[in-house]
Tab-separated table of C-alpha atoms in Angstrom:
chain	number	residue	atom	x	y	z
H	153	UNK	CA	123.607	51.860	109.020
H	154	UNK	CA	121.265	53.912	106.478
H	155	UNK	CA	123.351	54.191	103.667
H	156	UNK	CA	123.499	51.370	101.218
H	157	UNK	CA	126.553	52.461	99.568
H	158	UNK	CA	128.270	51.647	102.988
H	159	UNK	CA	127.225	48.844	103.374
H	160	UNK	CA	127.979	47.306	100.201
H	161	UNK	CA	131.888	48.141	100.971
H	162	UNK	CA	131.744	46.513	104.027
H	163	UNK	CA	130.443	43.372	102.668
H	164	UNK	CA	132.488	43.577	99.803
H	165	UNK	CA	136.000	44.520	101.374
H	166	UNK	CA	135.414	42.614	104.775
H	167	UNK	CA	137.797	39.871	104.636
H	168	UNK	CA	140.835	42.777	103.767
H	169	UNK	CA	139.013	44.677	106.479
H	170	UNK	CA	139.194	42.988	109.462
H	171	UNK	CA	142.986	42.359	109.030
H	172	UNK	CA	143.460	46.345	108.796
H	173	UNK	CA	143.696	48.667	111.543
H	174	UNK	CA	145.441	48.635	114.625
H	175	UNK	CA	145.693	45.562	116.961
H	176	UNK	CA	143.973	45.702	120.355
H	177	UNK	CA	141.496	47.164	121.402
H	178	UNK	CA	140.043	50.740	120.752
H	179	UNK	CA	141.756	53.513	122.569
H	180	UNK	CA	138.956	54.395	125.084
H	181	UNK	CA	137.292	51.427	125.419
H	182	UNK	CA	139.499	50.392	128.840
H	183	UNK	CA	137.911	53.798	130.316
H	184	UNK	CA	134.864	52.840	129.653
H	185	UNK	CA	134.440	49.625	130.711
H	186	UNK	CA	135.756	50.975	134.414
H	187	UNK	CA	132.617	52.444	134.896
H	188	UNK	CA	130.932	49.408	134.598
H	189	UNK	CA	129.864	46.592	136.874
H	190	UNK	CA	131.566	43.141	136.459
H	191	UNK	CA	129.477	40.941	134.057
H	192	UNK	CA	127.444	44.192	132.800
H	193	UNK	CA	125.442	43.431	129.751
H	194	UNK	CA	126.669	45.404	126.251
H	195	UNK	CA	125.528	46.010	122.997
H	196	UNK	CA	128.087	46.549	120.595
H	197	UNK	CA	126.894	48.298	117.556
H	198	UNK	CA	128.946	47.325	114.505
H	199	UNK	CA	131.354	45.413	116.272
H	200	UNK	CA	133.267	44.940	112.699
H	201	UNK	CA	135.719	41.518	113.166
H	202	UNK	CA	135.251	41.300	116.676
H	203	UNK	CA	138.368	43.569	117.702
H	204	UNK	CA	136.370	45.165	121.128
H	205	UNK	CA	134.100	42.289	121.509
H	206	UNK	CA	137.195	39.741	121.729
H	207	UNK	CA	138.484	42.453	124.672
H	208	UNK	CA	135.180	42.938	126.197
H	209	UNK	CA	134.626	38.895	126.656
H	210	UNK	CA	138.184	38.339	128.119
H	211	UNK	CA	137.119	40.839	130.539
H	212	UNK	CA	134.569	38.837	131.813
H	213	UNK	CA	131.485	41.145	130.478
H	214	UNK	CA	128.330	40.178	128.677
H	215	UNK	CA	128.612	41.148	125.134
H	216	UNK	CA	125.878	41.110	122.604
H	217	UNK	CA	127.619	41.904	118.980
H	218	UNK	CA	125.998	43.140	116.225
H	219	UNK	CA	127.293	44.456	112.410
H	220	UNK	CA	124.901	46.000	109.999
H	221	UNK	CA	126.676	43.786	107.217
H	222	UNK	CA	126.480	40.120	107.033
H	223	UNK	CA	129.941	39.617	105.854
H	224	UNK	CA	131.354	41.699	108.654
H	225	UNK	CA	129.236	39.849	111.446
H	226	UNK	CA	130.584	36.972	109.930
H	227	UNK	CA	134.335	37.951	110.079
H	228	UNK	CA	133.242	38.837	113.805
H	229	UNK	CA	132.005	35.549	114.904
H	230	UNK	CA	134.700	33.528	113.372
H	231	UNK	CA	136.943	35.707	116.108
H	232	UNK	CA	134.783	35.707	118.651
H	233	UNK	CA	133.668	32.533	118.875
H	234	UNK	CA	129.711	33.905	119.964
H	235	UNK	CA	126.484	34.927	117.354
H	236	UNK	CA	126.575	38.386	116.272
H	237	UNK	CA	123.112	39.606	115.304
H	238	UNK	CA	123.181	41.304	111.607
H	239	UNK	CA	121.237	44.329	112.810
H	240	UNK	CA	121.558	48.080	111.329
H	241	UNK	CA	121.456	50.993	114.074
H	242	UNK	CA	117.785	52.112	113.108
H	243	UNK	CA	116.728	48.133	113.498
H	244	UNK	CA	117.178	48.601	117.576
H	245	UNK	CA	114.169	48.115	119.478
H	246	UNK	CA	115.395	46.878	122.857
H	247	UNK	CA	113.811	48.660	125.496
H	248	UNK	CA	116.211	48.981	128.774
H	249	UNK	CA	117.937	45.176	128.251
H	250	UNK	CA	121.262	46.749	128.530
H	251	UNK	CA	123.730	48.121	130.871
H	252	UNK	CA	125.892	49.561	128.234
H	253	UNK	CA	125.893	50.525	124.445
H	254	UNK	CA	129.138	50.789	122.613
H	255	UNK	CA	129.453	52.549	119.419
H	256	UNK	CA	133.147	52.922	118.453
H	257	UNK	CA	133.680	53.890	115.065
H	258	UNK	CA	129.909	52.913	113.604
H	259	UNK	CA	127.100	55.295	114.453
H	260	UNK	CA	129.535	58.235	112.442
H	261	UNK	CA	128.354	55.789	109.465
H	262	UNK	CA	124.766	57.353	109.871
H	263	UNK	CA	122.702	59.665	107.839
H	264	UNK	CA	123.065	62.523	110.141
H	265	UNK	CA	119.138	63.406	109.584
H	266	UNK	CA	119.036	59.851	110.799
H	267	UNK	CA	121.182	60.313	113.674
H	268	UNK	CA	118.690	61.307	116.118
H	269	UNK	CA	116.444	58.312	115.875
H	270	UNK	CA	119.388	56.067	116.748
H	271	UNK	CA	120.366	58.479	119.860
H	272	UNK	CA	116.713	57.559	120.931
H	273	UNK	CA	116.852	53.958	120.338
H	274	UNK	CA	120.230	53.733	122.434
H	275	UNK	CA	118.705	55.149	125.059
H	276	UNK	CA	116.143	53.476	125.355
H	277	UNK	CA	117.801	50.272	125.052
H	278	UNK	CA	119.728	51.074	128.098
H	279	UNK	CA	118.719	50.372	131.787
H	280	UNK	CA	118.030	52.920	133.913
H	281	UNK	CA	121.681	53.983	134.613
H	282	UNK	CA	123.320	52.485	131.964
H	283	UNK	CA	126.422	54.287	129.678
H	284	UNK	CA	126.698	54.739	126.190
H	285	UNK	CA	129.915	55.534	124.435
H	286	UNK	CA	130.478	56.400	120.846
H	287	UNK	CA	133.024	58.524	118.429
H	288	UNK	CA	132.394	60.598	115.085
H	289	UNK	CA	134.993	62.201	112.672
H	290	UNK	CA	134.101	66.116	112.801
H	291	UNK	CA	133.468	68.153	109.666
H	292	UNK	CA	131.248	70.377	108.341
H	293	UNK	CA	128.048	67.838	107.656
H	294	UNK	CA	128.116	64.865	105.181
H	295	UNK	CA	130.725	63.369	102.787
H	296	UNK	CA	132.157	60.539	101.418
H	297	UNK	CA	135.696	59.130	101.743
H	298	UNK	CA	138.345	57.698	99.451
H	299	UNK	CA	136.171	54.459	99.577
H	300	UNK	CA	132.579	55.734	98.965
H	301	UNK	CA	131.784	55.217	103.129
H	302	UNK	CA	128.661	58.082	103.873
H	303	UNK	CA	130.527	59.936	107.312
H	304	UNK	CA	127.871	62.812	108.986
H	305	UNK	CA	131.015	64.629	109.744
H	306	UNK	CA	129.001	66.521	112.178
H	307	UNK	CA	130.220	70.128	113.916
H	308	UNK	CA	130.755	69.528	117.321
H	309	UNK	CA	127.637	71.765	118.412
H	310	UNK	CA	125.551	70.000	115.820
H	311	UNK	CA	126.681	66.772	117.384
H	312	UNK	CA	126.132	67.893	120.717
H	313	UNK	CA	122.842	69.126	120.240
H	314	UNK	CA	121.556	65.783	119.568
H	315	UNK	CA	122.889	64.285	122.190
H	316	UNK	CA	121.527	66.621	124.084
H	317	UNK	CA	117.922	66.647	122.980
H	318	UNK	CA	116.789	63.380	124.884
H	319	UNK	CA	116.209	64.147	128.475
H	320	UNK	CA	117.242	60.684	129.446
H	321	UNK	CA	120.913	61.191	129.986
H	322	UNK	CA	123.861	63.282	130.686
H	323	UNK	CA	126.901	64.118	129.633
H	324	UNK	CA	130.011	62.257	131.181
H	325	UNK	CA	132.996	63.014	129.253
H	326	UNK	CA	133.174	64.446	125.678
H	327	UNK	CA	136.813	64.076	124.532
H	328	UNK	CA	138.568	65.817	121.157
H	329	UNK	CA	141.283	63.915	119.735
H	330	UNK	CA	143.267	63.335	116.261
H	331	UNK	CA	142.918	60.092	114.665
H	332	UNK	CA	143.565	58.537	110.933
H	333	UNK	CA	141.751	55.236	109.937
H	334	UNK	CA	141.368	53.196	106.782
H	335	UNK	CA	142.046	56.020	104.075
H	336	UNK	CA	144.811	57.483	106.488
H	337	UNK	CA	143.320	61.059	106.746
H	338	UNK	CA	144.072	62.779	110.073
H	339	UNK	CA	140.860	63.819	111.336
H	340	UNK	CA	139.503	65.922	114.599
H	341	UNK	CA	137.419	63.124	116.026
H	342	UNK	CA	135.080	63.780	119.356
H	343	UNK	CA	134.393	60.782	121.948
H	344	UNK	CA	131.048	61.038	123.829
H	345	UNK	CA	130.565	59.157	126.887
H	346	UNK	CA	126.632	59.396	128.136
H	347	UNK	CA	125.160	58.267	131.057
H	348	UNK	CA	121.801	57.450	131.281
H	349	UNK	CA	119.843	59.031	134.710
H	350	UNK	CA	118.809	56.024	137.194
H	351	UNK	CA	115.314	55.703	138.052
């Protein structure tokens, strides 16, 4: 996360936070994980209070949390039970350790000028076939909410563009949907699930 403001409500308001929101896991995150194998290795970027990661572990999966805020990784791993690595998105520097990246909810957090730096550092993180998944609120470029939280609020051929400009993956699904979250706006929101080309 590149945007201080951000982050400073996160590890203000994390305790209230993590008890907001719907319970369960995140809508497509069953979807996703059937396209992996069992035990696959996943980042989670900003895996909040541990919502996804809890899921992904009961699964059976490998799941390597991280949170750009120190509160929130700490809200995480009192739910999860396992480390989570305070790490912003433009800190990656893996280099094909992982079989998956998920990104629900987080990565939309970016500086959009910003955005295609992280798009490179997921993909390289991933192994030779791996999947990425994330999900931005659409808009007409960057804004603030109710809460002083930087969105890019990308257009959807902005957004795809991006993706789209590293040769190392494809497209799998892109998915338009209405969602609210904390500041109970209805939003258009696109899902983007990538696949990365095997060797």
């Amino acid at each position: 996360m590149g945007d201080r403001a951000t982050l400073d409500f996160y590890e203000r308001e994390a305790p209230s936070y993590t008890l907001s929101g719907r319970e369960g896991p995140a809508r497509h995150l069953d979807n996703f994980l059937s396209r992996l194998a069992p035990g696959a290795r996943i980042l989670e970027l900003g895996c909040g209070g541990g919502r996804d990661a809890a899921h992904m572990l009961k699964r059976g999966f490998d799941v390597v949390p991280t949170d750009g805020s120190a509160a929130m990784a700490k809200k995480g791993q009192e739910r999860i039970g396992i480390a989570v690595q305070v790490m912003r998105f433009d800190e990656l520097d893996a280099v094909e350790e992982y079989d998956a990246v998920w990104a629900h909810a987080s990565i939309h957090h970016m500086p959009f000028d910003g955005l295609p730096d992280v798009l490179r550092r997921i993909a390289r993180a991933l192994k030779p076939g791996g999947w990425h998944y994330a999900n931005f609120k659409l808009g007409e470029g960057e804004a603030r909410d109710t809460f002083g939280r930087l969105y890019n609020f990308p257009p959807e051929e902005e957004l795809r563009a991006a993706y789209a400009a590293i040769p190392d993956w494809d497209f799998v699904d892109v998915l338009r949907y209405e969602d609210g979250g904390l500041d109970k706006v209805m939003r258009d929101w696109m899902a983007i699930t990538m696949h990365k080309k095997p060797a």
